[in-house]
Short mmCIF file of C-alpha atoms in Angstrom, two decimals:
data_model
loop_
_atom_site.label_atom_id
_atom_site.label_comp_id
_atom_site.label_asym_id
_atom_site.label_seq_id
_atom_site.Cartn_x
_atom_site.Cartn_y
_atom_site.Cartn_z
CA UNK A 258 -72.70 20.86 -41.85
CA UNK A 259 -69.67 19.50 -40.91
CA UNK A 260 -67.84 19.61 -37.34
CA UNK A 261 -66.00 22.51 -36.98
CA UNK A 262 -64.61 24.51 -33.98
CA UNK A 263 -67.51 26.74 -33.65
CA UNK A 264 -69.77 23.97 -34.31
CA UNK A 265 -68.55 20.35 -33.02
CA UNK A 266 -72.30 18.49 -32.19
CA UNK A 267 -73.59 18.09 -35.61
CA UNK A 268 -72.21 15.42 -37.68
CA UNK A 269 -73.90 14.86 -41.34
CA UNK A 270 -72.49 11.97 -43.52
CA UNK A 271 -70.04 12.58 -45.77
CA UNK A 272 -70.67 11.87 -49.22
CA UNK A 273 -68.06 10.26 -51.22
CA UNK A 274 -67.90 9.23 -54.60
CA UNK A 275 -65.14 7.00 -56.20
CA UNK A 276 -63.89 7.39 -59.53
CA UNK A 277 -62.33 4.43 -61.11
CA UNK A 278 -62.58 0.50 -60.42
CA UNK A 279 -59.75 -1.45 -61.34
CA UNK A 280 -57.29 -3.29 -58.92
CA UNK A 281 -56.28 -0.36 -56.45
CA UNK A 282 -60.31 1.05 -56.16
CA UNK A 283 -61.39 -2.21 -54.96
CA UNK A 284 -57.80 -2.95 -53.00
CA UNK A 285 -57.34 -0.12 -50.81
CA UNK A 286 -60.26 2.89 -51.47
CA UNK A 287 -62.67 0.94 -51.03
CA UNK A 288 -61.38 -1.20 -47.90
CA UNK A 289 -60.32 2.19 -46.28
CA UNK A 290 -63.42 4.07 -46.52
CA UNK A 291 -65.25 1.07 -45.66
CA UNK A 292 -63.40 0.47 -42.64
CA UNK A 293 -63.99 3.85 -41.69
CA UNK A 294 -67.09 4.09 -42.42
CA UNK A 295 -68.17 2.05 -39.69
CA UNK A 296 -67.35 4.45 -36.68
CA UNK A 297 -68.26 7.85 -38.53
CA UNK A 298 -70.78 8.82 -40.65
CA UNK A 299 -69.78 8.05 -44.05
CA UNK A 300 -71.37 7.29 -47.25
CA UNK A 301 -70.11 5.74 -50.50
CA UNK A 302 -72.73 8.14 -53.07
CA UNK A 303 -71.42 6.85 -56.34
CA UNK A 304 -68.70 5.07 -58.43
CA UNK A 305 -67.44 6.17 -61.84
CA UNK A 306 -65.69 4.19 -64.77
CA UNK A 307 -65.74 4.60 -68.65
CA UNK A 308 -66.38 0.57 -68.36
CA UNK A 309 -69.98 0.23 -67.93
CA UNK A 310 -69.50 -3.69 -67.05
CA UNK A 311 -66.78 -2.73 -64.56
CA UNK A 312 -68.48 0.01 -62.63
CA UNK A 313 -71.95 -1.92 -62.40
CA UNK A 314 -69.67 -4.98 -61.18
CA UNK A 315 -68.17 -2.63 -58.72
CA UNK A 316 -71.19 -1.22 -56.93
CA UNK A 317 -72.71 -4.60 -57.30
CA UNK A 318 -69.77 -6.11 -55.14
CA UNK A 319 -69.94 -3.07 -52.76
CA UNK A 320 -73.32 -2.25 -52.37
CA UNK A 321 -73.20 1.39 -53.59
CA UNK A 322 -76.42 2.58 -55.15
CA UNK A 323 -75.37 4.92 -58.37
CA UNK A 324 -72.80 3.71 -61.32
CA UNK A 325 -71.82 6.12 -63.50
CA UNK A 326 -69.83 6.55 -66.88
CA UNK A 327 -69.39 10.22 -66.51
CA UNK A 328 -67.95 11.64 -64.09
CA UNK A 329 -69.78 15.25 -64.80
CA UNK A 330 -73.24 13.97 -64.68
CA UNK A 331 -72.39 12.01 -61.51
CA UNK A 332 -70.94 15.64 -60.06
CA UNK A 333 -73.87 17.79 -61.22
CA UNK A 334 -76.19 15.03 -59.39
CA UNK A 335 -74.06 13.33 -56.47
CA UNK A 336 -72.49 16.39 -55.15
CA UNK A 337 -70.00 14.52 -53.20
CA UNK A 338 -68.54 16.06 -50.43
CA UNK A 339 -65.24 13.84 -51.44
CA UNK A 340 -63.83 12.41 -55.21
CA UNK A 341 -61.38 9.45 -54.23
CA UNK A 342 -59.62 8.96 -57.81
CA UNK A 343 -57.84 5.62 -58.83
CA UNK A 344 -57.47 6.08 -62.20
CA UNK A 345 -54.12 6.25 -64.63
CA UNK A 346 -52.04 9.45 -64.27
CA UNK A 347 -53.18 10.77 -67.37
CA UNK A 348 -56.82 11.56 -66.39
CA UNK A 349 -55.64 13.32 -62.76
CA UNK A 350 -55.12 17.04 -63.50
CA UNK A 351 -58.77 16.95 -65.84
CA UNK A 352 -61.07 14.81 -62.75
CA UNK A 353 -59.04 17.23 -60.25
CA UNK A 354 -59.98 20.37 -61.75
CA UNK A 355 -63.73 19.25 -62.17
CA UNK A 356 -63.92 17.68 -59.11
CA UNK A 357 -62.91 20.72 -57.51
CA UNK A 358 -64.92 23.37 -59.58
CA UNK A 359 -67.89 20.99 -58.07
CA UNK A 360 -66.88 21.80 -54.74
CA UNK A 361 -65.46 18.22 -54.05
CA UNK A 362 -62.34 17.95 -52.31
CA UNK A 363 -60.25 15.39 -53.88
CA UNK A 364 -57.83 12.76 -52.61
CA UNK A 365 -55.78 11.27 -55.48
CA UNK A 366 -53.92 8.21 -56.18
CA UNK A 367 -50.21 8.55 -56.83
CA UNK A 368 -48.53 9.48 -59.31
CA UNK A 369 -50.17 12.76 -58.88
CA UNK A 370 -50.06 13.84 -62.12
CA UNK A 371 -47.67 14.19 -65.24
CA UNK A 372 -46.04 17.18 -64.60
CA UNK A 373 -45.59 20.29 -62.20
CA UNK A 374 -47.11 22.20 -64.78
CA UNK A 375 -49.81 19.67 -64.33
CA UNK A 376 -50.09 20.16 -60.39
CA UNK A 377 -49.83 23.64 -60.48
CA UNK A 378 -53.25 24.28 -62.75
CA UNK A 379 -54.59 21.52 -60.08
CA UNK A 380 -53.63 23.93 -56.73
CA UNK A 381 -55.15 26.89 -58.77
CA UNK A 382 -58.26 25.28 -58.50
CA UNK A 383 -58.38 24.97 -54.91
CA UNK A 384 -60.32 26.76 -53.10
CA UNK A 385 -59.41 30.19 -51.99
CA UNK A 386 -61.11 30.35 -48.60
CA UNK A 387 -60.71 28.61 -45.51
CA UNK A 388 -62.29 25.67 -46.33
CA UNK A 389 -61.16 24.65 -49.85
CA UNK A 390 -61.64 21.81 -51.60
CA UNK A 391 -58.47 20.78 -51.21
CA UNK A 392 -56.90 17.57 -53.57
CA UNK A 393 -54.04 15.48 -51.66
CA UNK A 394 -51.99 12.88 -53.21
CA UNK A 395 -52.12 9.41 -51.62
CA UNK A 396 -48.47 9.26 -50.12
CA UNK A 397 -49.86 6.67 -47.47
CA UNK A 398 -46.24 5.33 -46.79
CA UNK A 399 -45.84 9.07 -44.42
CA UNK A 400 -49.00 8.14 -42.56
CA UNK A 401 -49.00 5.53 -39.34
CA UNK A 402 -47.20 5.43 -36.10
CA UNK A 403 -43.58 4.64 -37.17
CA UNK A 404 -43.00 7.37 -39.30
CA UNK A 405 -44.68 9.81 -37.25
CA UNK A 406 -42.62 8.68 -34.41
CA UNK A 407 -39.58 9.25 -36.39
CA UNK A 408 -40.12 12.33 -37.44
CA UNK A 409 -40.69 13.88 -34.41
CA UNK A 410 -37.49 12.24 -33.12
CA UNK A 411 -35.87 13.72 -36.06
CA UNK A 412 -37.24 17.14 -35.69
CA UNK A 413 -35.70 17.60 -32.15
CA UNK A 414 -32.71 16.19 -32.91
CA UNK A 415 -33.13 13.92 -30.61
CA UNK A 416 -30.38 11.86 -32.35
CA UNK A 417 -28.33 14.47 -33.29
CA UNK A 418 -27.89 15.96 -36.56
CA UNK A 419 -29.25 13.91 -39.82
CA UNK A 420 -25.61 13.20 -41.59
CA UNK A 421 -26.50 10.29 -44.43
CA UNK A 422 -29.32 8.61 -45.82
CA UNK A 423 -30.36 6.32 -48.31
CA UNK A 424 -33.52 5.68 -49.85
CA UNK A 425 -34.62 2.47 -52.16
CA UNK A 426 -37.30 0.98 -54.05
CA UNK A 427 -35.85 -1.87 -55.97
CA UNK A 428 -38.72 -4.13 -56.94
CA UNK A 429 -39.40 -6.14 -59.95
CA UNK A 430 -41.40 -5.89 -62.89
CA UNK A 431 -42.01 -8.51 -65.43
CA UNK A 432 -43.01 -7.91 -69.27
CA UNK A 433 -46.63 -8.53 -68.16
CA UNK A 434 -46.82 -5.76 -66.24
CA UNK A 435 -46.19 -3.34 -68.59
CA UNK A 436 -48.48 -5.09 -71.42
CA UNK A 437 -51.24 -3.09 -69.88
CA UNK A 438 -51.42 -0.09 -72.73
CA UNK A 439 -50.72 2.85 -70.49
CA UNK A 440 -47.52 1.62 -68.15
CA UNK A 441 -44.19 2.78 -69.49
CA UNK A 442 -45.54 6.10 -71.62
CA UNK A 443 -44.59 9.33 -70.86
CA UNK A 444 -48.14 10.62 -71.73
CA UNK A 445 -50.05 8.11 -69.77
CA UNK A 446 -48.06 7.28 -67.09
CA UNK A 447 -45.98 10.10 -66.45
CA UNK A 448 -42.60 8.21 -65.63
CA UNK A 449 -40.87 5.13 -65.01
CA UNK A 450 -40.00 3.66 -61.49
CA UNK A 451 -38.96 6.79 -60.62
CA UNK A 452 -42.14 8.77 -60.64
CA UNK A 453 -44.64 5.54 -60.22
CA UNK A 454 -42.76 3.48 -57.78
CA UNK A 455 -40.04 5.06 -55.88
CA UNK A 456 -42.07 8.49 -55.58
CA UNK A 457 -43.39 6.99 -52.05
CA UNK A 458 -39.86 6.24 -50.34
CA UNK A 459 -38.57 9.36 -51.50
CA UNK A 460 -41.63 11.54 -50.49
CA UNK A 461 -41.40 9.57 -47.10
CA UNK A 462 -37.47 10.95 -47.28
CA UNK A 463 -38.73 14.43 -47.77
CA UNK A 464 -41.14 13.77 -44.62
CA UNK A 465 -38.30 13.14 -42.62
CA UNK A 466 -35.96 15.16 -43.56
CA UNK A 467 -36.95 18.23 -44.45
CA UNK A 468 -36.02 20.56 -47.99
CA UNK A 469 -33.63 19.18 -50.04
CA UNK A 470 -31.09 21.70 -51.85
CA UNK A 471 -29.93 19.74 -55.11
CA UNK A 472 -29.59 16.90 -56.53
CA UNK A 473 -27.85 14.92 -59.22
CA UNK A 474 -28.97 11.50 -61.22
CA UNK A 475 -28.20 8.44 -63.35
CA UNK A 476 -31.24 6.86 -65.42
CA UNK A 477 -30.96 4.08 -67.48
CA UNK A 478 -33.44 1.83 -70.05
CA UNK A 479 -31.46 -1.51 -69.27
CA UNK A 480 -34.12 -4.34 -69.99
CA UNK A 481 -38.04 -2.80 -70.62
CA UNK A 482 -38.77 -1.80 -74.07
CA UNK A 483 -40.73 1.51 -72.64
CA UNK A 484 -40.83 5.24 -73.20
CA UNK A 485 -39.56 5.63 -69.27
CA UNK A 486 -36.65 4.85 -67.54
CA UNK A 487 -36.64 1.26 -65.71
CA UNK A 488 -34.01 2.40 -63.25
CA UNK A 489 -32.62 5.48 -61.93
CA UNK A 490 -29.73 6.71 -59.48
CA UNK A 491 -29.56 9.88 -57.43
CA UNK A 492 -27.25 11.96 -54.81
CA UNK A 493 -28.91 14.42 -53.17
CA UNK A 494 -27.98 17.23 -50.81
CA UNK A 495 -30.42 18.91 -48.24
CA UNK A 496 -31.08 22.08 -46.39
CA UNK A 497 -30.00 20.67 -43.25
CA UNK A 498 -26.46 19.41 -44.98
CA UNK A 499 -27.61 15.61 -44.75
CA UNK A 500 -26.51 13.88 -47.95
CA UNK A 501 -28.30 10.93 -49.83
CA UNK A 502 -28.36 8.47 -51.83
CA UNK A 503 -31.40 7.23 -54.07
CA UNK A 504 -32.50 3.83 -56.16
CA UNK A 505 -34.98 3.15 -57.62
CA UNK A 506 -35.96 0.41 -60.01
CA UNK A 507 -37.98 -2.59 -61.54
CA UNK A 508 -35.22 -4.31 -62.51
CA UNK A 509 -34.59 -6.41 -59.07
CA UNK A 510 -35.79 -10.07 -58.13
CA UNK A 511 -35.00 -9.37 -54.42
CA UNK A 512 -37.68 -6.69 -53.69
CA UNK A 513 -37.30 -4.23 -50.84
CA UNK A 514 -38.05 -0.80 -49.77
CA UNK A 515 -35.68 0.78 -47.93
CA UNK A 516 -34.89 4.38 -45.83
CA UNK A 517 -31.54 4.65 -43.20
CA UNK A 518 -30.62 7.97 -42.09
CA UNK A 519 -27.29 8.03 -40.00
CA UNK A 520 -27.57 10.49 -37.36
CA UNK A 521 -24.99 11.41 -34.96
CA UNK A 522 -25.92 9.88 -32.21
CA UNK A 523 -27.84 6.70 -33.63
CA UNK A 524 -29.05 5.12 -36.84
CA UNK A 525 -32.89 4.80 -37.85
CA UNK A 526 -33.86 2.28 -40.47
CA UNK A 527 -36.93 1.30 -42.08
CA UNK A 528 -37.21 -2.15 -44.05
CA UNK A 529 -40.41 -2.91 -45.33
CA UNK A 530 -42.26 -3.76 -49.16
CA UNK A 531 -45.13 -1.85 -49.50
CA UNK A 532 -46.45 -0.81 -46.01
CA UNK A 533 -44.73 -0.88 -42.68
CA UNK A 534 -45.42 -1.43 -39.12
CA UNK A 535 -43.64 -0.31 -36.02
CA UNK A 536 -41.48 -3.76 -36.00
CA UNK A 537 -40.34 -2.87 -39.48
CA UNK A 538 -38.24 0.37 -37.67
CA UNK A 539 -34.95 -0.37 -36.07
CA UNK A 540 -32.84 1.97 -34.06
CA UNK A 541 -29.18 1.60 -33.82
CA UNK A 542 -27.98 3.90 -31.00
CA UNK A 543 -24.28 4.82 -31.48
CA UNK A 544 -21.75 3.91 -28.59
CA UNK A 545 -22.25 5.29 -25.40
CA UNK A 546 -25.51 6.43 -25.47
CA UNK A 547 -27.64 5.71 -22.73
CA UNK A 548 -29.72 2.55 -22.88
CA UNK A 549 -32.51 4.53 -20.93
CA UNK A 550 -32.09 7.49 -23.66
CA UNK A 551 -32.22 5.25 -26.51
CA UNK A 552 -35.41 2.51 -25.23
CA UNK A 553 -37.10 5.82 -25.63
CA UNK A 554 -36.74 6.16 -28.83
CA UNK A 555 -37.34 2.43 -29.68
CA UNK A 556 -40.96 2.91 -27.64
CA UNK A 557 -43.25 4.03 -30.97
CA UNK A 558 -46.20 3.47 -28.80
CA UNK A 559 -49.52 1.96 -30.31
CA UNK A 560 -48.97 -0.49 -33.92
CA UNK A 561 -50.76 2.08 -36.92
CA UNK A 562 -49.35 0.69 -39.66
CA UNK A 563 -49.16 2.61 -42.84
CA UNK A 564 -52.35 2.89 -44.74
CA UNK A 565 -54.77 3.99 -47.06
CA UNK A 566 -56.43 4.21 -44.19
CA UNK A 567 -54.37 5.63 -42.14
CA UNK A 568 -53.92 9.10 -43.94
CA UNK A 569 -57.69 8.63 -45.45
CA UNK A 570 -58.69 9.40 -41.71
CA UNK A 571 -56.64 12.36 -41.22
CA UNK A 572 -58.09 13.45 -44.20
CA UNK A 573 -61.59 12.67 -43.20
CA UNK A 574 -60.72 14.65 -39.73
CA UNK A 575 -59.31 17.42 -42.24
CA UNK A 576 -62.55 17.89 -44.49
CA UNK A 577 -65.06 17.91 -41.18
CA UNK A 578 -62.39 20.65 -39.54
CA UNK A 579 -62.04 22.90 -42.70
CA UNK A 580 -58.46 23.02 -42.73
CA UNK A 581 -55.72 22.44 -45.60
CA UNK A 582 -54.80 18.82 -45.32
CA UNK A 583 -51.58 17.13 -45.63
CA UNK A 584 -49.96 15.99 -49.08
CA UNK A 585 -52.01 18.98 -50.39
CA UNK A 586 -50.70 22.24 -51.77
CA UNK A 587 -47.15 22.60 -51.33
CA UNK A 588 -47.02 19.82 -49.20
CA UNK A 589 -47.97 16.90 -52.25
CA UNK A 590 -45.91 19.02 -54.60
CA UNK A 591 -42.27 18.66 -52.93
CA UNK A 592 -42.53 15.13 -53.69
CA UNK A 593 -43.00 15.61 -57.54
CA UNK A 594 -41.08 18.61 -57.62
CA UNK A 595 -38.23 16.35 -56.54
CA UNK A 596 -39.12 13.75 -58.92
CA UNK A 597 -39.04 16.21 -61.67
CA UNK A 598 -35.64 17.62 -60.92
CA UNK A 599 -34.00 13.77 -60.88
CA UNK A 600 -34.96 13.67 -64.38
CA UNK A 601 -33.72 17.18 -65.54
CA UNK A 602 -30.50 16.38 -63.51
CA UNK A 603 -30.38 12.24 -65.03
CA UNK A 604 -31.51 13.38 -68.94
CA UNK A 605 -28.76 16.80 -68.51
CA UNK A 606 -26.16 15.16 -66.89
CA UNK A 607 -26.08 18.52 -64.52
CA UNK A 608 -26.80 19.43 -61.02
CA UNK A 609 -30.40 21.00 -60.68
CA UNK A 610 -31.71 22.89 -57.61
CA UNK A 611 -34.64 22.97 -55.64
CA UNK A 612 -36.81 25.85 -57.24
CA UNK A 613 -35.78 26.09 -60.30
CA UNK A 614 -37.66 24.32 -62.67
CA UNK A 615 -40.92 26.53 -63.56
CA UNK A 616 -42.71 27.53 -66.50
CA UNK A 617 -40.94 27.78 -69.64
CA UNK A 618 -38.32 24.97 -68.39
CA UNK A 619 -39.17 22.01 -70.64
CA UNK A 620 -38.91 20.01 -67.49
CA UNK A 621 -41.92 22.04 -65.99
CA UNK A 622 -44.42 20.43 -68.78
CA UNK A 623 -43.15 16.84 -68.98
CA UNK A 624 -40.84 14.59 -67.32
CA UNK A 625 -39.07 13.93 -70.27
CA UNK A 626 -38.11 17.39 -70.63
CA UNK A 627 -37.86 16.70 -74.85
CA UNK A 628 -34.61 15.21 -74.21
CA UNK A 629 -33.00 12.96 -76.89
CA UNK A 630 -33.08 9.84 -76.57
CA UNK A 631 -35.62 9.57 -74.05
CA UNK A 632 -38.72 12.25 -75.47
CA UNK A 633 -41.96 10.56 -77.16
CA UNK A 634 -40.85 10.48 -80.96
CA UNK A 635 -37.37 11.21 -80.12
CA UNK A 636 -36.33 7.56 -79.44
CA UNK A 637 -33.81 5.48 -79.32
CA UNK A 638 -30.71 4.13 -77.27
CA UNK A 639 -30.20 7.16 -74.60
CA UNK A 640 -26.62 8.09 -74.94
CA UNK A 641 -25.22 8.27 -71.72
CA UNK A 642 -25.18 10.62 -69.25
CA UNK A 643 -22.50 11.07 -66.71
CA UNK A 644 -23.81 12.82 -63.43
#
């Protein structure tokens, strides 16, 4: 029994197992639910991996009691209250779905999964009453005290109306990194830099800004020998009339991660890599705005930087509560849905709107849309596309 409203005294551990063990498992999962673990009641169950060696080395390492190989049997006798998944794209939508018929709630690694078509099979799995399961994406870079700060600054207006923004992830991948068999496939992967790297500045965007409206894109294969893109341009315009600008790529020694948004009355930027702190925010006021006005927006109160951890607590708070989490539901599916339309709008060369890729657009079931140049078996030099 979990704390609820009606019932906030009794607190029973909650079970989690984690499925996959490679690099990000034992780099952030893990490290976040152990931290937690330590003031609530909290148990690592299980761990699951197809490699026998890796998941016994795993639990080994991390103390946790049961390895599995199969994730069904470790369902049908675990029932964990929570699946944690860090495994390749590929495998999301399938360990979602059984995760959730087990009556786990799920919290799942970015990407989130191939395609909306993908997601949308995921959601209908959820649970229909007011308690779930739920599955929510790990978009950790929305989660901490800068960006929450921000967006409620942003939400008032507080600096005016949001007029321009930009958004980058230009970091830097080598040809070892995509040696490993499943990084730069469609099928495995889902996308290139786009969908696997810049998905968390733009879905940090969305946080902040709100809808967007349309959007128009650029990709390019320029050095990788991949399925994917290895960098992409986009302009996008939102509900609220702001208009942006979007990089993303792999293809860049000097790595950064980058959001500005140009307000009327000041500018807020974030510079960071691949988490941020309060000190990584800086807000420009524009002249003649009162210094008193504007040291109150610099004042983000207590350091939570952005975590694993960070949104694995809300979640945590979330599961006990019974309530619909964030970067679940429609919430984790703005981010992809956004994703997807960059590469209808980069592979078309047209403007694509917000809502209108569903089923029986080619765009819905993959990424690739079947687009020359670009599509699994339909290879070659992309000819280019003018946006």
């Amino acid at each position: 029994m979990f704390v609820t409203t009606s019932n906030p005294s009794r607190r029973e551990p909650v079970r989690v197992a984690i499925v996959g063990t490679g690099a990000i498992a034992r780099g952030s999962h893990l490290p976040a639910l152990t931290a937690l673990g330590s003031g609530q009641p909290l148990e690592v169950v299980a761990a699951v991996d197809v490699d026998a060696d890796s998941v016994e080395a795993f639990c080994a390492d991390a103390g946790i009691a049961r390895p599995y190989t199969d994730l069904d049997r470790m369902l049908a006798e675990q029932r964990p209250d929570l699946v944690t998944l860090a495994t390749p794209p590929r495998f999301h939508r399938d360990q979602t779905v059984a995760a959730l018929r087990a009556g786990a709630w799920v919290w799942c690694e970015k990407p989130p999964c191939p395609s909306l078509e993908d997601f949308d099979a995921i959601e209908a799995e959820e649970g229909s009453g007011q308690n779930g399961p739920y599955a929510s994406i790990v978009f950790q870079h929305r989660f901490g005290s800068g960006s929450r700060h921000v967006r409620k600054l942003l939400a008032g207006r507080a600096m005016g109306r949001p007029l321009v923004a930009h958004c980058q992830t230009t970091w830097y991948r080598d040809e070892a990194y995509y040696s490993v068999p499943w990084r730069g496939t469609w099928s495995s992967e889902g996308g290139g830099p786009a969908m696997g790297h810049g998905i968390h500045q733009m879905d940090l965007l969305l946080d902040l800004l709100g809808p967007w409206a349309e959007i128009r894109a650029m990709a390019g294969r320029l050095v990788h020998a991949v399925e994917t893109e290895d960098v992409s341009t986009a302009l996008i315009r939102f509900e609220n009339g702001a208009l942006a600008t979007v990089v993303n790529s792999v293809l860049s020694p000097d790595e950064l991660s980058r959001i500005r948004i140009d307000c009327e009355r000041a500018t807020v930027e974030l510079t960071h890599l691949y988490g941020h702190r309060n000190a990584d925010w800086r807000i420009t006021p524009a002249p003649g705005v009162d210094s008193v006005e504007a040291d109150a927006w610099r004042a983000f109160g207590p350091d939570v930087p952005s975590s694993h951890e960070a949104q694995l607590k809300g979640l945590l708070d979330d599961l006990r509560a019974g309530r619909r989490p964030r970067s679940s539901g429609a919430d984790g599916r703005k981010s992809l849905e956004l994703v997807t339309a960059l590469y209808k709008a980069a592979f078309t060369g047209g403007t694509v709107r917000a809502g209108e890729i569903g089923p029986g657009d080619p765009y819905y079931a993959a990424l690739h849309g079947d687009a020359p140049g670009w599509a699994p078996g339909r290879l070659g030099q992309p000819s280019e596309v003018l946006a």
